[in-house]
PDB file of C-alpha atoms in Angstrom:
ATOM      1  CA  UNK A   1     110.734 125.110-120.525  1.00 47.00           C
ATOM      2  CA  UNK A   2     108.803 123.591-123.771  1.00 59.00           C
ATOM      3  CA  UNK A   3     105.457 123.449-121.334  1.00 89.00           C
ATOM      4  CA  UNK A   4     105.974 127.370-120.690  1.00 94.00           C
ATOM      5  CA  UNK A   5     104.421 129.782-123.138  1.00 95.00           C
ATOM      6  CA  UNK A   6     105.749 133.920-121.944  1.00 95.00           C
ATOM      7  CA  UNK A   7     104.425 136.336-123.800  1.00 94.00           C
ATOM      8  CA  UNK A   8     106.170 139.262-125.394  1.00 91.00           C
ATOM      9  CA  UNK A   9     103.228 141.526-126.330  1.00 93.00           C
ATOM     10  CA  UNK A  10     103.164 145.143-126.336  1.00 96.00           C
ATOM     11  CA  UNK A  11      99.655 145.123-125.580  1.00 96.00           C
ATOM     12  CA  UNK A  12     100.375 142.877-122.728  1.00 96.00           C
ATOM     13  CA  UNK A  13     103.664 144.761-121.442  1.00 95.00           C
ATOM     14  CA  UNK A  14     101.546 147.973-121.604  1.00 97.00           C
ATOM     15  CA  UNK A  15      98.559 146.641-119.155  1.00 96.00           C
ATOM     16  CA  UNK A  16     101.176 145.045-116.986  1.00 96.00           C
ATOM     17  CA  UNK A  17     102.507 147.825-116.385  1.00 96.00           C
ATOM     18  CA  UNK A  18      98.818 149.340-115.634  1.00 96.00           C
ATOM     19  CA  UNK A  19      98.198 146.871-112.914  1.00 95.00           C
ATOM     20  CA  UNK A  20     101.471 146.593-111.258  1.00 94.00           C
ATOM     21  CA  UNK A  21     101.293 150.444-110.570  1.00 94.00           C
ATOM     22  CA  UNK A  22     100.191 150.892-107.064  1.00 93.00           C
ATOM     23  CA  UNK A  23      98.318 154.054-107.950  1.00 95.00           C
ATOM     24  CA  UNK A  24      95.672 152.078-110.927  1.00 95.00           C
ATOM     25  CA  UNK A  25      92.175 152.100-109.009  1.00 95.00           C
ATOM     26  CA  UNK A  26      90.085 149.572-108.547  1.00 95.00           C
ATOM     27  CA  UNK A  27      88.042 149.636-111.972  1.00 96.00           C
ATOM     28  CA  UNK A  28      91.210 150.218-113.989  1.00 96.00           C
ATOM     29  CA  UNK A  29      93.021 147.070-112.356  1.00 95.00           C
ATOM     30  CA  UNK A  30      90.015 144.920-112.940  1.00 95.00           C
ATOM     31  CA  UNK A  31      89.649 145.995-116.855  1.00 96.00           C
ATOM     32  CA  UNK A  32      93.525 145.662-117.541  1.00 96.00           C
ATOM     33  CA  UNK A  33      93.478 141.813-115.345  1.00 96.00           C
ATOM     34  CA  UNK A  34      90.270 140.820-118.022  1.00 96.00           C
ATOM     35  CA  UNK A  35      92.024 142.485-120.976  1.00 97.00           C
ATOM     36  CA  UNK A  36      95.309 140.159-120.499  1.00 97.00           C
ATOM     37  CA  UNK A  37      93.502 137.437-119.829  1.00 97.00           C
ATOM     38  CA  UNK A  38      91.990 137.895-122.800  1.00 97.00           C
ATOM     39  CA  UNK A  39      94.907 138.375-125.301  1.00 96.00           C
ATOM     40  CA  UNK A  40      96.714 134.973-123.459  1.00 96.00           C
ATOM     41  CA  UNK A  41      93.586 133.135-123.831  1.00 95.00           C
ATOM     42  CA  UNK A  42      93.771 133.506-127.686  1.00 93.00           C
ATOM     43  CA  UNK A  43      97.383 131.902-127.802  1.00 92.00           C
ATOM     44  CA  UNK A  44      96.527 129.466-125.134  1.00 94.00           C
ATOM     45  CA  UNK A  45      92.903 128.311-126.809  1.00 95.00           C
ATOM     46  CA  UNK A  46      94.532 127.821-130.581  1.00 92.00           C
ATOM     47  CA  UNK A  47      95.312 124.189-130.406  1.00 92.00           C
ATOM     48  CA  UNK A  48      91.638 123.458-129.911  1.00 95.00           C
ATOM     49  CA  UNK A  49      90.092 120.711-131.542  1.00 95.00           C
ATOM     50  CA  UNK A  50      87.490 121.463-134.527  1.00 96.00           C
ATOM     51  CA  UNK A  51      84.864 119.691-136.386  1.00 96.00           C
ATOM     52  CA  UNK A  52      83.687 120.454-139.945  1.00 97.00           C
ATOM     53  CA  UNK A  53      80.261 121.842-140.058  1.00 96.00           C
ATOM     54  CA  UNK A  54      77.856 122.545-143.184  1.00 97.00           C
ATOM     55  CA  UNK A  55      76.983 126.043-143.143  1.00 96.00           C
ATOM     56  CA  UNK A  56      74.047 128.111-145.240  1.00 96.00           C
ATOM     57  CA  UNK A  57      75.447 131.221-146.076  1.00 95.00           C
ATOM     58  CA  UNK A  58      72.763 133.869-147.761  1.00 95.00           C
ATOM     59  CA  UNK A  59      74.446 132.077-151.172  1.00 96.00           C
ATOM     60  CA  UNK A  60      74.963 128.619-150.893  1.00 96.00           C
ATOM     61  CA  UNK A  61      76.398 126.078-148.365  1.00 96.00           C
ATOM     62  CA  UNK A  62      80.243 126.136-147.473  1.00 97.00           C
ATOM     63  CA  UNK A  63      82.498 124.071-144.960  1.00 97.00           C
ATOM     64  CA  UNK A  64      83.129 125.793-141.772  1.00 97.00           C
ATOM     65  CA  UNK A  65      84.530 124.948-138.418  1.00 96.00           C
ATOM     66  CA  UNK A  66      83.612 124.760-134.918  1.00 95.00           C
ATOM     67  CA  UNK A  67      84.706 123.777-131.218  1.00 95.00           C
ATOM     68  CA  UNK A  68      84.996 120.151-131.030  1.00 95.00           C
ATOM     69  CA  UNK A  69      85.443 120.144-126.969  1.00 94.00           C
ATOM     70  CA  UNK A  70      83.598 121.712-123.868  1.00 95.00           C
ATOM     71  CA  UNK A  71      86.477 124.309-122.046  1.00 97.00           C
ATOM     72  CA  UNK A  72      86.094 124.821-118.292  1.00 97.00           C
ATOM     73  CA  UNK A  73      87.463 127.949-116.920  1.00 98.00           C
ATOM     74  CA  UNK A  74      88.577 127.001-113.552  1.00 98.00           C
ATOM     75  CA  UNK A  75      89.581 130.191-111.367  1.00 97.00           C
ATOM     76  CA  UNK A  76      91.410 129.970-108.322  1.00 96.00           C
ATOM     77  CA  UNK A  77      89.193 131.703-105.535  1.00 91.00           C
ATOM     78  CA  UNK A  78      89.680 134.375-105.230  1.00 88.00           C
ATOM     79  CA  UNK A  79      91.713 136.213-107.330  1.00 93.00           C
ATOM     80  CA  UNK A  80      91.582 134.058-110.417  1.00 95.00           C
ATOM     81  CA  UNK A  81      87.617 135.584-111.392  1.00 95.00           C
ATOM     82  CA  UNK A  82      89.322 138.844-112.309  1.00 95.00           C
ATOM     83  CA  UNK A  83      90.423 136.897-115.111  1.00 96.00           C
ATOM     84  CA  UNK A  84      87.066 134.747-116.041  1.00 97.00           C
ATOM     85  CA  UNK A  85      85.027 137.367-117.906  1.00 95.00           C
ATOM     86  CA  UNK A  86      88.269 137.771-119.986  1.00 95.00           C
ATOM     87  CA  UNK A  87      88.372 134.240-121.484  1.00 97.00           C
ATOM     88  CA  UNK A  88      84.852 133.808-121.487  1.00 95.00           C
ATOM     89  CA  UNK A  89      84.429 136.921-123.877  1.00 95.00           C
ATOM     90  CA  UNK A  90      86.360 134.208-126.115  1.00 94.00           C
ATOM     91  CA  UNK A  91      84.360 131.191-125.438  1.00 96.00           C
ATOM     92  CA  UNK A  92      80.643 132.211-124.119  1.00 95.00           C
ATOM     93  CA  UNK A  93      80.033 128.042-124.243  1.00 95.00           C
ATOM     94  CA  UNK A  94      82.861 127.412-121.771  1.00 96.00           C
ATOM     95  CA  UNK A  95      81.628 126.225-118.227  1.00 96.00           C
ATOM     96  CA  UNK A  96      83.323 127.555-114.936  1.00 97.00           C
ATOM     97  CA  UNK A  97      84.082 125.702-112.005  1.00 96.00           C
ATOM     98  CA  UNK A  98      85.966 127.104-109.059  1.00 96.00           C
ATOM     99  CA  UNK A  99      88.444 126.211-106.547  1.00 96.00           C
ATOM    100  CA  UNK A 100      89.104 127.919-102.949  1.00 94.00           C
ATOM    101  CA  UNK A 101      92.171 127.451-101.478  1.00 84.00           C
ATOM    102  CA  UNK A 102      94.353 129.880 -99.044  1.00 80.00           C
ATOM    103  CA  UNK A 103      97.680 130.219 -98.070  1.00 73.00           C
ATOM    104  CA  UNK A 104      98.743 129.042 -94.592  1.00 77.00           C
ATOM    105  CA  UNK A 105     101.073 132.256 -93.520  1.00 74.00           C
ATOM    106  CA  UNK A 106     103.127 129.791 -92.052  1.00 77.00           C
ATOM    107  CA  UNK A 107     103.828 127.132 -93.829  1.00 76.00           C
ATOM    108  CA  UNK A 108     102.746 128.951 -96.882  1.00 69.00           C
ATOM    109  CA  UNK A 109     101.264 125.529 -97.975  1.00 77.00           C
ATOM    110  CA  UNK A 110      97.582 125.892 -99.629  1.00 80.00           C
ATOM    111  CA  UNK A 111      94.673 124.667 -97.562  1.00 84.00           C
ATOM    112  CA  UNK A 112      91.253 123.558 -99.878  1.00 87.00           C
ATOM    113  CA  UNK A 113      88.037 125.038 -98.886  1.00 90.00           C
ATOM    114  CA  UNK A 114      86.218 124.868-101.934  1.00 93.00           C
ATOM    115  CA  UNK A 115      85.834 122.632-105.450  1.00 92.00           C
ATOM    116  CA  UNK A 116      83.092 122.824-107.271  1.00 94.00           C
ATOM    117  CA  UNK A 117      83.706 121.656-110.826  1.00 95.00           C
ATOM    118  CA  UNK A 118      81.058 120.896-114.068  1.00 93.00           C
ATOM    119  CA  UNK A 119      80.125 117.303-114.477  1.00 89.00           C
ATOM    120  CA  UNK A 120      80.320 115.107-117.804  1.00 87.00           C
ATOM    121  CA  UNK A 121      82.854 116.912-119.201  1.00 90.00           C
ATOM    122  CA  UNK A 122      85.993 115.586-117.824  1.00 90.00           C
ATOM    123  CA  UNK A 123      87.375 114.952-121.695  1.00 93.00           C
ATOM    124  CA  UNK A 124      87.483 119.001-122.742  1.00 94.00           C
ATOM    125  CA  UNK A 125      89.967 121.497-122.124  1.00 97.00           C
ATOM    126  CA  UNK A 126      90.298 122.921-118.409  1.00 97.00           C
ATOM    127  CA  UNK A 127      91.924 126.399-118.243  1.00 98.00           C
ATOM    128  CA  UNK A 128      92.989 127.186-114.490  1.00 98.00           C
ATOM    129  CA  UNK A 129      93.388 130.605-114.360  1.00 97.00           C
ATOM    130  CA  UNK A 130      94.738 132.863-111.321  1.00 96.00           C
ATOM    131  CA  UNK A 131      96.898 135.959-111.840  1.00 95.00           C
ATOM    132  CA  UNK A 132     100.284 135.583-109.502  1.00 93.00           C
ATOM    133  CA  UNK A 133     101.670 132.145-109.653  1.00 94.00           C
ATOM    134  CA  UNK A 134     104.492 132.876-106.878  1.00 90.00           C
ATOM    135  CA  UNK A 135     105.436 129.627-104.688  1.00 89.00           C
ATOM    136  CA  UNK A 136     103.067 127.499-107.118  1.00 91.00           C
ATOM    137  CA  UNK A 137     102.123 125.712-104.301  1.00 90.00           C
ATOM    138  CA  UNK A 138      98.307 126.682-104.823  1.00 91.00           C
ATOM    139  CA  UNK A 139      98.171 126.294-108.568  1.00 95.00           C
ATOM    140  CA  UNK A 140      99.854 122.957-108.156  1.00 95.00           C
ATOM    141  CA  UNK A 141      97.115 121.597-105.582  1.00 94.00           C
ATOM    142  CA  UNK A 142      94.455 122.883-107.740  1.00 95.00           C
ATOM    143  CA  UNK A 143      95.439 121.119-110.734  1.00 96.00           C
ATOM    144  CA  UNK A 144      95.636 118.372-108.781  1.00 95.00           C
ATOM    145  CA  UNK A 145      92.411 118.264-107.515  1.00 94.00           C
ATOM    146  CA  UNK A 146      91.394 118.684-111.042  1.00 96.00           C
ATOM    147  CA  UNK A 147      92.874 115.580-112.141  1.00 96.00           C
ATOM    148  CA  UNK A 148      90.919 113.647-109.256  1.00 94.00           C
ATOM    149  CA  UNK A 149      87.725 114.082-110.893  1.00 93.00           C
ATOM    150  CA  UNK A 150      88.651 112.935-114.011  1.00 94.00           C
ATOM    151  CA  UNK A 151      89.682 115.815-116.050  1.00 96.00           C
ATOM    152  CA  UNK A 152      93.316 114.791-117.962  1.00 94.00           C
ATOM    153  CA  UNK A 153      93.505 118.237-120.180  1.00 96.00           C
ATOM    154  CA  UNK A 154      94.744 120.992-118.555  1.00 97.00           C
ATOM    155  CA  UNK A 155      96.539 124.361-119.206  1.00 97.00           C
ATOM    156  CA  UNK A 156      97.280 126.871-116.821  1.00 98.00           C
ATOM    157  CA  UNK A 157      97.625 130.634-117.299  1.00 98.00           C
ATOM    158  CA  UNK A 158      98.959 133.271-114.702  1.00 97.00           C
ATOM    159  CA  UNK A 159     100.025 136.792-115.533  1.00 96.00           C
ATOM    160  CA  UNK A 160     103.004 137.338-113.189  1.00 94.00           C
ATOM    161  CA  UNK A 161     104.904 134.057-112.735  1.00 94.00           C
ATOM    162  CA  UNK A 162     108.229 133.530-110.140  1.00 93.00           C
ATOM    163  CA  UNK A 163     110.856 131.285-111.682  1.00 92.00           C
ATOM    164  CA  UNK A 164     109.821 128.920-108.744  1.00 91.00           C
ATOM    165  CA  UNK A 165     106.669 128.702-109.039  1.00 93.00           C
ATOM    166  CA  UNK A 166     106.579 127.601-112.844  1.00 95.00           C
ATOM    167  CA  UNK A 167     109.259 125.025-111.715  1.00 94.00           C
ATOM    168  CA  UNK A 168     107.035 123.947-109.012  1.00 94.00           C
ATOM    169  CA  UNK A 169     104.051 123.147-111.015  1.00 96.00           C
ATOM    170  CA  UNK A 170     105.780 121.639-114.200  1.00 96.00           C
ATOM    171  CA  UNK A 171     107.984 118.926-111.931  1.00 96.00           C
ATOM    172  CA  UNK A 172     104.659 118.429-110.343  1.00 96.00           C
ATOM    173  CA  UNK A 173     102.420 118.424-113.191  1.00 97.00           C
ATOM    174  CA  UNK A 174     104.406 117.836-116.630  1.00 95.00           C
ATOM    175  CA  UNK A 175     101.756 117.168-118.766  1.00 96.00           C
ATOM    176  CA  UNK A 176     100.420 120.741-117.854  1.00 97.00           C
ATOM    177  CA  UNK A 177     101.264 123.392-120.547  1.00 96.00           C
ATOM    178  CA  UNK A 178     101.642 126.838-118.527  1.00 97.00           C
ATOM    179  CA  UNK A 179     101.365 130.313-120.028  1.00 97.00           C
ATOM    180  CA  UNK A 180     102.755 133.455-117.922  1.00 97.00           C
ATOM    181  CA  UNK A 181     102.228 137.068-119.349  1.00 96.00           C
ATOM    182  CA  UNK A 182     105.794 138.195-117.184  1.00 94.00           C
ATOM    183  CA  UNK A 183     108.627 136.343-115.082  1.00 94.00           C
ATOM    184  CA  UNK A 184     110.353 138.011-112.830  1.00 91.00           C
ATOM    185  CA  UNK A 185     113.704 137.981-111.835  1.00 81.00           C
ATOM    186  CA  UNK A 186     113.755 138.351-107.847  1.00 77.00           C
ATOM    187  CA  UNK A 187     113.250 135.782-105.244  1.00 77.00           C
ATOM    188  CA  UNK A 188     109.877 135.941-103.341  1.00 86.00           C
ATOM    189  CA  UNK A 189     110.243 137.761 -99.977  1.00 84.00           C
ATOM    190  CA  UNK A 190     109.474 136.276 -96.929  1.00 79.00           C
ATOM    191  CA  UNK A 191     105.629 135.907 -97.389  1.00 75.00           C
ATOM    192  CA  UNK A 192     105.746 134.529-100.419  1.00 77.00           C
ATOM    193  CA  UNK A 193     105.336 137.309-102.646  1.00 81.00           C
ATOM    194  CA  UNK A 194     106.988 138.802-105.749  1.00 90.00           C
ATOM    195  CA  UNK A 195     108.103 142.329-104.863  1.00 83.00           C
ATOM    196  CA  UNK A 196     107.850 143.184-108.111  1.00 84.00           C
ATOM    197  CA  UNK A 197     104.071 142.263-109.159  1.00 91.00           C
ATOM    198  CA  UNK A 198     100.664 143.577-108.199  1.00 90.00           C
ATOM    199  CA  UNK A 199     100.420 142.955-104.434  1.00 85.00           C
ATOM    200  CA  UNK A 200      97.408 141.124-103.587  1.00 87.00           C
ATOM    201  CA  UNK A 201      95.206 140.985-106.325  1.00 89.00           C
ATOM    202  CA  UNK A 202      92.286 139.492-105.290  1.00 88.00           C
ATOM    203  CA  UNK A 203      92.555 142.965-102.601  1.00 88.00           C
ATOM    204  CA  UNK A 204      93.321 145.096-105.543  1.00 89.00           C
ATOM    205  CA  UNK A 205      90.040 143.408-107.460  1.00 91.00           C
ATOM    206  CA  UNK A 206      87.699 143.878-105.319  1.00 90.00           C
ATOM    207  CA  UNK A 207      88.398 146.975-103.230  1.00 87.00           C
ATOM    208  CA  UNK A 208      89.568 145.440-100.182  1.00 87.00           C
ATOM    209  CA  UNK A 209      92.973 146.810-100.042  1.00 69.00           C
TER     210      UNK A 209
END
Protein backbone atom coordinates (compact mmCIF):
# COMPACT_ATOMS: atom_id res chain seq x y z
CA UNK A 1 0.00 0.00 0.00
CA UNK A 2 2.99 2.62 -0.88
CA UNK A 3 0.10 4.75 -2.95
CA UNK A 4 -2.01 4.85 0.46
CA UNK A 5 -1.30 7.65 2.89
CA UNK A 6 -3.78 6.86 6.57
CA UNK A 7 -3.53 9.23 8.89
CA UNK A 8 -2.97 8.82 12.58
CA UNK A 9 -3.85 12.30 13.91
CA UNK A 10 -5.41 13.10 17.07
CA UNK A 11 -6.93 16.01 15.63
CA UNK A 12 -8.27 13.87 12.93
CA UNK A 13 -9.38 10.80 15.25
CA UNK A 14 -11.14 13.44 17.42
CA UNK A 15 -13.44 15.00 14.43
CA UNK A 16 -13.99 11.51 13.16
CA UNK A 17 -15.37 10.65 15.85
CA UNK A 18 -17.59 14.05 15.70
CA UNK A 19 -19.05 13.12 12.40
CA UNK A 20 -19.55 9.49 12.68
CA UNK A 21 -21.84 10.19 15.78
CA UNK A 22 -25.36 10.02 14.62
CA UNK A 23 -26.41 12.69 17.08
CA UNK A 24 -23.63 15.77 15.46
CA UNK A 25 -26.18 18.26 13.67
CA UNK A 26 -26.02 19.47 10.59
CA UNK A 27 -23.57 22.58 11.13
CA UNK A 28 -21.28 20.55 13.38
CA UNK A 29 -20.90 17.67 10.66
CA UNK A 30 -20.22 20.17 7.96
CA UNK A 31 -17.37 22.14 10.11
CA UNK A 32 -15.67 18.79 11.34
CA UNK A 33 -15.94 17.25 7.20
CA UNK A 34 -13.99 20.93 6.16
CA UNK A 35 -11.70 20.75 9.21
CA UNK A 36 -10.30 17.11 8.09
CA UNK A 37 -10.17 17.95 4.87
CA UNK A 38 -8.16 20.50 5.78
CA UNK A 39 -5.47 18.84 8.02
CA UNK A 40 -5.16 15.84 5.00
CA UNK A 41 -4.83 18.44 2.47
CA UNK A 42 -1.59 19.74 4.16
CA UNK A 43 0.10 16.17 3.99
CA UNK A 44 -1.39 15.48 0.66
CA UNK A 45 -0.34 19.15 -1.00
CA UNK A 46 3.55 18.93 0.39
CA UNK A 47 5.15 17.41 -2.60
CA UNK A 48 4.12 20.42 -4.64
CA UNK A 49 6.33 21.85 -7.02
CA UNK A 50 7.95 25.45 -6.21
CA UNK A 51 9.67 28.15 -8.02
CA UNK A 52 12.14 30.66 -6.54
CA UNK A 53 10.80 34.10 -6.42
CA UNK A 54 12.61 37.57 -5.54
CA UNK A 55 10.86 39.06 -2.77
CA UNK A 56 11.07 42.92 -1.22
CA UNK A 57 10.81 42.58 2.27
CA UNK A 58 10.47 46.18 4.28
CA UNK A 59 14.62 45.51 4.42
CA UNK A 60 15.99 44.23 1.45
CA UNK A 61 15.24 41.49 -1.16
CA UNK A 62 15.40 37.68 -0.13
CA UNK A 63 14.66 34.30 -2.05
CA UNK A 64 11.31 32.93 -1.40
CA UNK A 65 9.10 30.27 -2.82
CA UNK A 66 5.91 29.80 -4.47
CA UNK A 67 3.39 27.26 -6.23
CA UNK A 68 4.86 26.19 -9.38
CA UNK A 69 1.44 24.31 -10.62
CA UNK A 70 -2.38 25.19 -10.90
CA UNK A 71 -4.36 22.45 -8.27
CA UNK A 72 -7.94 21.55 -9.22
CA UNK A 73 -10.13 20.45 -6.48
CA UNK A 74 -12.37 18.02 -8.08
CA UNK A 75 -15.39 16.97 -5.68
CA UNK A 76 -17.49 14.16 -6.29
CA UNK A 77 -21.20 15.53 -6.45
CA UNK A 78 -22.49 15.52 -4.04
CA UNK A 79 -20.95 14.81 -1.03
CA UNK A 80 -17.37 15.60 -1.93
CA UNK A 81 -18.17 19.88 -1.58
CA UNK A 82 -18.34 19.33 2.17
CA UNK A 83 -14.80 18.94 1.77
CA UNK A 84 -13.90 21.89 -0.92
CA UNK A 85 -13.91 24.95 1.33
CA UNK A 86 -11.47 22.84 3.47
CA UNK A 87 -8.63 22.56 0.91
CA UNK A 88 -9.32 25.67 -0.64
CA UNK A 89 -8.68 27.56 2.76
CA UNK A 90 -5.10 26.06 1.78
CA UNK A 91 -4.89 27.01 -1.77
CA UNK A 92 -7.40 30.13 -2.56
CA UNK A 93 -5.65 29.87 -6.39
CA UNK A 94 -6.83 26.28 -6.84
CA UNK A 95 -9.71 25.87 -9.49
CA UNK A 96 -12.71 23.41 -8.87
CA UNK A 97 -14.28 21.28 -11.24
CA UNK A 98 -16.97 18.79 -10.38
CA UNK A 99 -18.16 15.45 -11.19
CA UNK A 100 -21.85 13.90 -10.68
CA UNK A 101 -22.16 10.48 -10.57
CA UNK A 102 -24.78 8.12 -8.53
CA UNK A 103 -24.94 4.81 -7.46
CA UNK A 104 -27.19 2.34 -9.31
CA UNK A 105 -28.92 0.50 -6.07
CA UNK A 106 -28.63 -2.41 -8.06
CA UNK A 107 -25.78 -2.95 -9.56
CA UNK A 108 -24.17 -0.49 -7.29
CA UNK A 109 -22.12 0.55 -10.42
CA UNK A 110 -21.76 4.57 -10.77
CA UNK A 111 -23.75 6.22 -13.52
CA UNK A 112 -22.11 9.94 -14.85
CA UNK A 113 -24.41 12.81 -14.95
CA UNK A 114 -22.14 15.53 -14.68
CA UNK A 115 -18.22 16.69 -15.58
CA UNK A 116 -17.41 19.88 -15.71
CA UNK A 117 -13.66 20.37 -15.33
CA UNK A 118 -11.18 23.79 -15.78
CA UNK A 119 -9.52 24.05 -19.12
CA UNK A 120 -5.64 24.62 -19.86
CA UNK A 121 -4.57 23.20 -16.95
CA UNK A 122 -4.42 19.57 -17.54
CA UNK A 123 -0.44 19.58 -16.33
CA UNK A 124 -1.24 20.69 -12.37
CA UNK A 125 -2.22 18.72 -9.56
CA UNK A 126 -5.98 17.37 -9.45
CA UNK A 127 -7.21 16.55 -5.91
CA UNK A 128 -10.54 14.38 -6.13
CA UNK A 129 -12.02 14.68 -3.03
CA UNK A 130 -15.29 12.81 -1.62
CA UNK A 131 -15.63 11.67 2.00
CA UNK A 132 -16.66 7.67 2.00
CA UNK A 133 -14.71 5.76 -0.51
CA UNK A 134 -16.73 2.34 0.13
CA UNK A 135 -17.01 0.02 -3.15
CA UNK A 136 -14.58 2.62 -4.99
CA UNK A 137 -16.49 2.09 -7.83
CA UNK A 138 -17.40 5.95 -8.07
CA UNK A 139 -14.02 7.35 -7.19
CA UNK A 140 -12.53 4.98 -9.71
CA UNK A 141 -14.86 6.27 -12.69
CA UNK A 142 -14.20 9.73 -11.71
CA UNK A 143 -10.60 9.55 -11.92
CA UNK A 144 -11.07 8.10 -14.94
CA UNK A 145 -12.92 10.56 -16.53
CA UNK A 146 -10.29 12.84 -15.31
CA UNK A 147 -7.64 11.26 -17.18
CA UNK A 148 -9.80 11.60 -20.50
CA UNK A 149 -9.36 15.18 -20.63
CA UNK A 150 -5.93 15.23 -20.28
CA UNK A 151 -5.14 15.62 -16.71
CA UNK A 152 -2.14 12.80 -15.75
CA UNK A 153 -1.64 14.13 -11.91
CA UNK A 154 -3.92 12.99 -9.62
CA UNK A 155 -4.35 12.28 -5.84
CA UNK A 156 -7.32 11.26 -4.19
CA UNK A 157 -8.43 11.89 -0.60
CA UNK A 158 -11.48 10.28 1.29
CA UNK A 159 -12.00 10.33 5.02
CA UNK A 160 -13.53 6.89 5.70
CA UNK A 161 -12.05 4.32 3.29
CA UNK A 162 -13.25 0.25 3.06
CA UNK A 163 -10.30 -2.04 2.48
CA UNK A 164 -12.09 -2.64 -0.94
CA UNK A 165 -12.53 0.28 -2.08
CA UNK A 166 -8.77 1.51 -1.79
CA UNK A 167 -7.98 -1.86 -3.55
CA UNK A 168 -10.42 -1.03 -6.15
CA UNK A 169 -9.08 2.24 -7.17
CA UNK A 170 -5.24 1.51 -6.85
CA UNK A 171 -5.50 -1.87 -9.27
CA UNK A 172 -7.49 0.47 -11.35
CA UNK A 173 -5.57 3.54 -11.14
CA UNK A 174 -1.84 2.85 -9.83
CA UNK A 175 -0.36 5.90 -10.58
CA UNK A 176 -3.01 7.52 -8.19
CA UNK A 177 -1.60 8.27 -4.66
CA UNK A 178 -4.74 7.90 -2.19
CA UNK A 179 -4.99 9.41 1.29
CA UNK A 180 -7.82 8.03 3.80
CA UNK A 181 -8.26 9.77 7.29
CA UNK A 182 -9.73 5.97 8.74
CA UNK A 183 -10.06 2.26 7.34
CA UNK A 184 -12.31 0.21 8.62
CA UNK A 185 -12.32 -3.20 9.37
CA UNK A 186 -15.93 -4.61 8.37
CA UNK A 187 -17.22 -5.62 5.06
CA UNK A 188 -19.78 -3.21 3.43
CA UNK A 189 -23.39 -4.38 4.01
CA UNK A 190 -25.60 -5.09 1.42
CA UNK A 191 -25.99 -1.50 -0.03
CA UNK A 192 -22.74 -0.80 -0.18
CA UNK A 193 -22.10 0.95 2.88
CA UNK A 194 -19.63 0.88 5.80
CA UNK A 195 -21.64 0.27 8.97
CA UNK A 196 -19.24 1.85 10.74
CA UNK A 197 -18.88 5.47 9.03
CA UNK A 198 -21.12 8.50 8.72
CA UNK A 199 -24.19 7.23 6.82
CA UNK A 200 -24.89 9.29 3.92
CA UNK A 201 -22.99 12.25 3.99
CA UNK A 202 -23.98 14.23 1.35
CA UNK A 203 -27.74 13.72 3.59
CA UNK A 204 -25.90 14.53 6.71
CA UNK A 205 -24.33 17.86 4.78
CA UNK A 206 -26.97 19.31 3.69
CA UNK A 207 -29.94 18.56 5.94
CA UNK A 208 -31.64 16.07 3.95
CA UNK A 209 -31.50 13.21 6.24
Amino acid sequence: MSKVTIFNHPLIHHKLSIIRDENTNTKDFRQSVNEIANLMAFEATRNLPLKEVKTKTPISLATTYMLDCEVVIVPILRAGIGMVDGIHSLIPTAKVGHIGLYRNEETLEPVEYYCKLPKDCQEGQVIVVDPALATGGSASAAITLIKKRGFTRIKLLSLIAAPCGIEKVTTDHPDVKVYVAHVTEENLNEKGYMPKAFGDAGDRLFGTK
